[in-house]
JSON list of C-alpha atoms in Angstrom, two decimals:
[
{"chain": "A", "resi": 6, "resn": "MET", "atom": "CA", "xyz": [71.42, 222.66, 104.91]},
{"chain": "A", "resi": 7, "resn": "ALA", "atom": "CA", "xyz": [69.94, 218.99, 104.90]},
{"chain": "A", "resi": 8, "resn": "SER", "atom": "CA", "xyz": [70.00, 217.02, 108.16]},
{"chain": "A", "resi": 9, "resn": "THR", "atom": "CA", "xyz": [72.54, 214.38, 108.23]},
{"chain": "A", "resi": 10, "resn": "LYS", "atom": "CA", "xyz": [70.38, 212.48, 110.95]},
{"chain": "A", "resi": 11, "resn": "LYS", "atom": "CA", "xyz": [69.59, 208.99, 109.38]},
{"chain": "A", "resi": 12, "resn": "ALA", "atom": "CA", "xyz": [65.89, 207.84, 110.09]},
{"chain": "A", "resi": 13, "resn": "ALA", "atom": "CA", "xyz": [65.39, 204.73, 112.19]},
{"chain": "A", "resi": 14, "resn": "ALA", "atom": "CA", "xyz": [64.28, 201.79, 110.40]},
{"chain": "A", "resi": 15, "resn": "LYS", "atom": "CA", "xyz": [60.71, 200.76, 111.36]},
{"chain": "A", "resi": 16, "resn": "PRO", "atom": "CA", "xyz": [59.98, 197.14, 111.59]},
{"chain": "A", "resi": 17, "resn": "ILE", "atom": "CA", "xyz": [56.98, 195.78, 109.35]},
{"chain": "A", "resi": 18, "resn": "ASP", "atom": "CA", "xyz": [54.40, 193.59, 110.51]},
{"chain": "A", "resi": 19, "resn": "LEU", "atom": "CA", "xyz": [55.08, 190.43, 108.35]},
{"chain": "A", "resi": 20, "resn": "SER", "atom": "CA", "xyz": [51.57, 189.11, 108.59]},
{"chain": "A", "resi": 21, "resn": "ILE", "atom": "CA", "xyz": [50.56, 191.58, 105.67]},
{"chain": "A", "resi": 22, "resn": "TYR", "atom": "CA", "xyz": [52.54, 189.16, 103.27]},
{"chain": "A", "resi": 23, "resn": "THR", "atom": "CA", "xyz": [50.95, 186.13, 104.27]},
{"chain": "A", "resi": 24, "resn": "GLN", "atom": "CA", "xyz": [47.49, 186.35, 102.44]},
{"chain": "A", "resi": 25, "resn": "VAL", "atom": "CA", "xyz": [45.67, 183.13, 103.45]},
{"chain": "A", "resi": 26, "resn": "GLU", "atom": "CA", "xyz": [44.67, 182.79, 106.84]},
{"chain": "A", "resi": 27, "resn": "ALA", "atom": "CA", "xyz": [45.40, 179.98, 109.39]},
{"chain": "A", "resi": 28, "resn": "ARG", "atom": "CA", "xyz": [42.22, 177.85, 109.56]},
{"chain": "A", "resi": 29, "resn": "PRO", "atom": "CA", "xyz": [42.10, 175.04, 112.25]},
{"chain": "A", "resi": 30, "resn": "ASP", "atom": "CA", "xyz": [39.70, 173.15, 110.04]},
{"chain": "A", "resi": 31, "resn": "VAL", "atom": "CA", "xyz": [42.22, 172.51, 107.10]},
{"chain": "A", "resi": 32, "resn": "THR", "atom": "CA", "xyz": [43.62, 169.31, 107.44]},
{"chain": "A", "resi": 33, "resn": "PHE", "atom": "CA", "xyz": [46.16, 169.53, 104.37]},
{"chain": "A", "resi": 34, "resn": "THR", "atom": "CA", "xyz": [47.62, 172.40, 102.47]},
{"chain": "A", "resi": 35, "resn": "ILE", "atom": "CA", "xyz": [49.22, 172.23, 99.13]},
{"chain": "A", "resi": 36, "resn": "ALA", "atom": "CA", "xyz": [50.35, 174.46, 96.26]},
{"chain": "A", "resi": 37, "resn": "VAL", "atom": "CA", "xyz": [49.84, 173.36, 92.79]},
{"chain": "A", "resi": 38, "resn": "THR", "atom": "CA", "xyz": [50.55, 175.64, 89.77]},
{"chain": "A", "resi": 39, "resn": "GLY", "atom": "CA", "xyz": [52.40, 175.64, 86.62]},
{"chain": "A", "resi": 40, "resn": "SER", "atom": "CA", "xyz": [52.86, 177.01, 83.01]},
{"chain": "A", "resi": 41, "resn": "SER", "atom": "CA", "xyz": [50.00, 178.89, 81.35]},
{"chain": "A", "resi": 42, "resn": "THR", "atom": "CA", "xyz": [50.83, 177.02, 78.21]},
{"chain": "A", "resi": 43, "resn": "TRP", "atom": "CA", "xyz": [50.17, 173.63, 79.88]},
{"chain": "A", "resi": 44, "resn": "THR", "atom": "CA", "xyz": [47.97, 171.43, 77.87]},
{"chain": "A", "resi": 45, "resn": "ASN", "atom": "CA", "xyz": [48.04, 167.88, 79.39]},
{"chain": "A", "resi": 46, "resn": "GLN", "atom": "CA", "xyz": [44.73, 167.68, 81.76]},
{"chain": "A", "resi": 47, "resn": "ASP", "atom": "CA", "xyz": [45.25, 163.86, 81.90]},
{"chain": "A", "resi": 48, "resn": "MET", "atom": "CA", "xyz": [48.72, 164.24, 83.50]},
{"chain": "A", "resi": 49, "resn": "ILE", "atom": "CA", "xyz": [47.41, 166.76, 86.23]},
{"chain": "A", "resi": 50, "resn": "ASN", "atom": "CA", "xyz": [44.65, 164.32, 86.91]},
{"chain": "A", "resi": 51, "resn": "THR", "atom": "CA", "xyz": [46.89, 161.32, 87.28]},
{"chain": "A", "resi": 52, "resn": "VAL", "atom": "CA", "xyz": [49.57, 163.21, 89.38]},
{"chain": "A", "resi": 53, "resn": "LEU", "atom": "CA", "xyz": [46.95, 164.68, 91.94]},
{"chain": "A", "resi": 54, "resn": "ASP", "atom": "CA", "xyz": [44.88, 161.44, 91.89]},
{"chain": "A", "resi": 55, "resn": "LYS", "atom": "CA", "xyz": [47.87, 159.80, 93.22]},
{"chain": "A", "resi": 56, "resn": "LYS", "atom": "CA", "xyz": [49.45, 162.70, 95.33]},
{"chain": "A", "resi": 57, "resn": "MET", "atom": "CA", "xyz": [46.07, 163.32, 97.02]},
{"chain": "A", "resi": 58, "resn": "LYS", "atom": "CA", "xyz": [44.77, 159.81, 97.39]},
{"chain": "A", "resi": 59, "resn": "THR", "atom": "CA", "xyz": [45.70, 159.41, 101.20]},
{"chain": "A", "resi": 60, "resn": "GLN", "atom": "CA", "xyz": [44.27, 162.81, 101.96]},
{"chain": "A", "resi": 61, "resn": "LEU", "atom": "CA", "xyz": [40.90, 162.47, 99.94]},
{"chain": "A", "resi": 62, "resn": "ALA", "atom": "CA", "xyz": [40.38, 159.27, 101.89]},
{"chain": "A", "resi": 63, "resn": "LYS", "atom": "CA", "xyz": [40.10, 160.75, 105.11]},
{"chain": "A", "resi": 64, "resn": "THR", "atom": "CA", "xyz": [36.71, 161.36, 106.53]},
{"chain": "A", "resi": 65, "resn": "ASP", "atom": "CA", "xyz": [37.39, 164.90, 107.81]},
{"chain": "A", "resi": 66, "resn": "ALA", "atom": "CA", "xyz": [39.27, 165.82, 104.87]},
{"chain": "A", "resi": 67, "resn": "ASN", "atom": "CA", "xyz": [39.37, 169.62, 104.05]},
{"chain": "A", "resi": 68, "resn": "ILE", "atom": "CA", "xyz": [42.16, 170.28, 101.80]},
{"chain": "A", "resi": 69, "resn": "ARG", "atom": "CA", "xyz": [43.18, 173.88, 100.88]},
{"chain": "A", "resi": 70, "resn": "MET", "atom": "CA", "xyz": [44.76, 173.70, 97.55]},
{"chain": "A", "resi": 71, "resn": "ILE", "atom": "CA", "xyz": [46.63, 177.10, 96.47]},
{"chain": "A", "resi": 72, "resn": "THR", "atom": "CA", "xyz": [46.91, 177.86, 92.65]},
{"chain": "A", "resi": 73, "resn": "PHE", "atom": "CA", "xyz": [48.21, 181.13, 91.24]},
{"chain": "A", "resi": 74, "resn": "GLY", "atom": "CA", "xyz": [44.93, 181.85, 89.53]},
{"chain": "A", "resi": 75, "resn": "GLN", "atom": "CA", "xyz": [45.69, 181.73, 85.78]},
{"chain": "A", "resi": 76, "resn": "ALA", "atom": "CA", "xyz": [42.81, 181.80, 83.46]},
{"chain": "A", "resi": 77, "resn": "LYS", "atom": "CA", "xyz": [44.33, 179.07, 81.38]},
{"chain": "A", "resi": 78, "resn": "GLY", "atom": "CA", "xyz": [46.93, 176.15, 81.55]},
{"chain": "A", "resi": 79, "resn": "ALA", "atom": "CA", "xyz": [47.95, 174.28, 84.44]},
{"chain": "A", "resi": 80, "resn": "ASP", "atom": "CA", "xyz": [46.25, 176.31, 87.11]},
{"chain": "A", "resi": 81, "resn": "LYS", "atom": "CA", "xyz": [42.67, 176.15, 85.32]},
{"chain": "A", "resi": 82, "resn": "MET", "atom": "CA", "xyz": [43.30, 172.43, 84.86]},
{"chain": "A", "resi": 83, "resn": "VAL", "atom": "CA", "xyz": [44.07, 171.96, 88.71]},
{"chain": "A", "resi": 84, "resn": "ALA", "atom": "CA", "xyz": [40.94, 174.03, 89.58]},
{"chain": "A", "resi": 85, "resn": "GLU", "atom": "CA", "xyz": [38.98, 171.82, 87.17]},
{"chain": "A", "resi": 86, "resn": "TRP", "atom": "CA", "xyz": [40.52, 168.56, 89.05]},
{"chain": "A", "resi": 87, "resn": "ALA", "atom": "CA", "xyz": [39.63, 170.18, 92.25]},
{"chain": "A", "resi": 88, "resn": "ALA", "atom": "CA", "xyz": [35.92, 170.92, 91.19]},
{"chain": "A", "resi": 89, "resn": "LYS", "atom": "CA", "xyz": [35.49, 166.94, 91.10]},
{"chain": "A", "resi": 90, "resn": "HIS", "atom": "CA", "xyz": [36.27, 166.68, 95.00]},
{"chain": "A", "resi": 91, "resn": "ASP", "atom": "CA", "xyz": [34.14, 168.00, 97.64]},
{"chain": "A", "resi": 92, "resn": "SER", "atom": "CA", "xyz": [36.82, 168.32, 100.14]},
{"chain": "A", "resi": 93, "resn": "VAL", "atom": "CA", "xyz": [39.26, 170.40, 98.18]},
{"chain": "A", "resi": 94, "resn": "ASN", "atom": "CA", "xyz": [38.78, 173.98, 98.34]},
{"chain": "A", "resi": 95, "resn": "VAL", "atom": "CA", "xyz": [41.02, 176.32, 95.91]},
{"chain": "A", "resi": 96, "resn": "GLN", "atom": "CA", "xyz": [42.45, 179.38, 96.77]},
{"chain": "A", "resi": 97, "resn": "THR", "atom": "CA", "xyz": [44.23, 181.56, 94.29]},
{"chain": "A", "resi": 98, "resn": "ARG", "atom": "CA", "xyz": [47.29, 183.48, 94.98]},
{"chain": "A", "resi": 99, "resn": "PRO", "atom": "CA", "xyz": [47.90, 185.68, 92.00]},
{"chain": "A", "resi": 100, "resn": "ALA", "atom": "CA", "xyz": [50.94, 187.88, 91.76]},
{"chain": "A", "resi": 101, "resn": "ASN", "atom": "CA", "xyz": [50.10, 191.40, 92.57]},
{"chain": "A", "resi": 102, "resn": "PHE", "atom": "CA", "xyz": [52.13, 193.41, 89.89]},
{"chain": "A", "resi": 103, "resn": "ASP", "atom": "CA", "xyz": [50.39, 196.65, 90.73]},
{"chain": "A", "resi": 104, "resn": "ARG", "atom": "CA", "xyz": [51.82, 196.70, 94.21]},
{"chain": "A", "resi": 105, "resn": "ASN", "atom": "CA", "xyz": [54.88, 194.61, 93.86]},
{"chain": "A", "resi": 106, "resn": "GLY", "atom": "CA", "xyz": [55.99, 195.45, 90.25]},
{"chain": "A", "resi": 107, "resn": "LYS", "atom": "CA", "xyz": [59.30, 193.26, 89.11]},
{"chain": "A", "resi": 108, "resn": "THR", "atom": "CA", "xyz": [59.24, 191.35, 92.53]},
{"chain": "A", "resi": 109, "resn": "ALA", "atom": "CA", "xyz": [55.54, 190.36, 92.34]},
{"chain": "A", "resi": 110, "resn": "ILE", "atom": "CA", "xyz": [56.40, 186.68, 91.37]},
{"chain": "A", "resi": 111, "resn": "ALA", "atom": "CA", "xyz": [58.96, 186.35, 94.07]},
{"chain": "A", "resi": 112, "resn": "ASN", "atom": "CA", "xyz": [56.89, 187.85, 96.78]},
{"chain": "A", "resi": 113, "resn": "ARG", "atom": "CA", "xyz": [54.22, 185.75, 95.83]},
{"chain": "A", "resi": 114, "resn": "ASN", "atom": "CA", "xyz": [56.04, 182.63, 95.95]},
{"chain": "A", "resi": 115, "resn": "TRP", "atom": "CA", "xyz": [57.31, 183.47, 99.31]},
{"chain": "A", "resi": 116, "resn": "SER", "atom": "CA", "xyz": [53.75, 184.28, 100.59]},
{"chain": "A", "resi": 117, "resn": "VAL", "atom": "CA", "xyz": [52.87, 180.68, 99.46]},
{"chain": "A", "resi": 118, "resn": "ALA", "atom": "CA", "xyz": [55.79, 179.01, 101.12]},
{"chain": "A", "resi": 119, "resn": "GLN", "atom": "CA", "xyz": [54.81, 180.86, 104.60]},
{"chain": "A", "resi": 120, "resn": "THR", "atom": "CA", "xyz": [51.25, 179.71, 104.39]},
{"chain": "A", "resi": 121, "resn": "GLU", "atom": "CA", "xyz": [50.33, 177.92, 107.70]},
{"chain": "A", "resi": 122, "resn": "GLY", "atom": "CA", "xyz": [50.67, 174.08, 107.41]},
{"chain": "A", "resi": 123, "resn": "ILE", "atom": "CA", "xyz": [51.99, 173.93, 103.74]},
{"chain": "A", "resi": 124, "resn": "LYS", "atom": "CA", "xyz": [52.93, 170.34, 103.05]},
{"chain": "A", "resi": 125, "resn": "ALA", "atom": "CA", "xyz": [54.03, 170.42, 99.50]},
{"chain": "A", "resi": 126, "resn": "ILE", "atom": "CA", "xyz": [54.46, 172.34, 96.17]},
{"chain": "A", "resi": 127, "resn": "VAL", "atom": "CA", "xyz": [53.77, 170.78, 92.73]},
{"chain": "A", "resi": 128, "resn": "ALA", "atom": "CA", "xyz": [54.53, 172.40, 89.51]},
{"chain": "A", "resi": 129, "resn": "PHE", "atom": "CA", "xyz": [53.68, 171.55, 85.90]},
{"chain": "A", "resi": 130, "resn": "ASP", "atom": "CA", "xyz": [56.36, 173.12, 83.78]},
{"chain": "A", "resi": 131, "resn": "THR", "atom": "CA", "xyz": [55.95, 173.31, 79.91]},
{"chain": "A", "resi": 132, "resn": "ASN", "atom": "CA", "xyz": [59.58, 174.54, 79.31]},
{"chain": "A", "resi": 133, "resn": "PRO", "atom": "CA", "xyz": [61.72, 173.22, 82.39]},
{"chain": "A", "resi": 134, "resn": "GLY", "atom": "CA", "xyz": [64.71, 175.70, 82.98]},
{"chain": "A", "resi": 135, "resn": "GLU", "atom": "CA", "xyz": [63.50, 178.60, 80.82]},
{"chain": "A", "resi": 136, "resn": "GLY", "atom": "CA", "xyz": [61.26, 180.58, 83.14]},
{"chain": "A", "resi": 137, "resn": "PHE", "atom": "CA", "xyz": [61.53, 182.44, 86.36]},
{"chain": "A", "resi": 138, "resn": "MET", "atom": "CA", "xyz": [58.39, 181.47, 88.19]},
{"chain": "A", "resi": 139, "resn": "ILE", "atom": "CA", "xyz": [58.94, 177.67, 88.87]},
{"chain": "A", "resi": 140, "resn": "ALA", "atom": "CA", "xyz": [62.61, 177.97, 89.39]},
{"chain": "A", "resi": 141, "resn": "ASP", "atom": "CA", "xyz": [61.99, 180.64, 92.03]},
{"chain": "A", "resi": 142, "resn": "LEU", "atom": "CA", "xyz": [59.15, 178.56, 93.48]},
{"chain": "A", "resi": 143, "resn": "HIS", "atom": "CA", "xyz": [61.67, 175.56, 93.87]},
{"chain": "A", "resi": 144, "resn": "ARG", "atom": "CA", "xyz": [63.98, 177.92, 95.46]},
{"chain": "A", "resi": 145, "resn": "VAL", "atom": "CA", "xyz": [61.78, 178.99, 97.89]},
{"chain": "A", "resi": 146, "resn": "ALA", "atom": "CA", "xyz": [60.61, 175.38, 98.58]},
{"chain": "A", "resi": 147, "resn": "VAL", "atom": "CA", "xyz": [63.85, 174.27, 99.58]},
{"chain": "A", "resi": 148, "resn": "LYS", "atom": "CA", "xyz": [64.70, 177.41, 101.49]},
{"chain": "A", "resi": 149, "resn": "ASN", "atom": "CA", "xyz": [61.63, 176.51, 103.54]},
{"chain": "A", "resi": 150, "resn": "SER", "atom": "CA", "xyz": [61.95, 172.80, 103.67]},
{"chain": "A", "resi": 151, "resn": "ILE", "atom": "CA", "xyz": [58.71, 172.22, 101.84]},
{"chain": "A", "resi": 152, "resn": "LYS", "atom": "CA", "xyz": [58.41, 169.19, 99.63]},
{"chain": "A", "resi": 153, "resn": "PHE", "atom": "CA", "xyz": [58.72, 170.29, 95.86]},
{"chain": "A", "resi": 154, "resn": "GLU", "atom": "CA", "xyz": [57.85, 168.34, 92.78]},
{"chain": "A", "resi": 155, "resn": "ALA", "atom": "CA", "xyz": [57.80, 169.28, 89.15]},
{"chain": "A", "resi": 156, "resn": "TYR", "atom": "CA", "xyz": [56.56, 167.63, 86.13]},
{"chain": "A", "resi": 157, "resn": "THR", "atom": "CA", "xyz": [56.74, 168.20, 82.31]},
{"chain": "A", "resi": 158, "resn": "GLN", "atom": "CA", "xyz": [54.69, 167.12, 79.39]}
]
């Protein structure tokens, strides 16, 4: 006869979900991502130049810019923008579908929002309202009181 005794829930060390370490030398953290079909490099350059102007002007600037690691579209263009600025370090945060299956995007978005010192999330959305990733990213940002901005072409 099977036991009716229920197993006690074991707490999980939540630090396993935060993939980017806290670094005291980082002066500003921002996540910037968008659609893989994004094609407007000029808009990304203009938005990031304006958004990051104050941070880039600081003599001790060490900016952590999190992207989601796509090989094309907005993430690639953000990485190209960052490569022109010595004080910007890109860290990629791809969704881990092997580990998390259908919840990979939501888990990654939550992990980004939990990154130590994150100040803003910027998204470049080719088809506003049609996809899950950016809508969920907005939800997570609002829930965690992180400034969120989205742009379309």
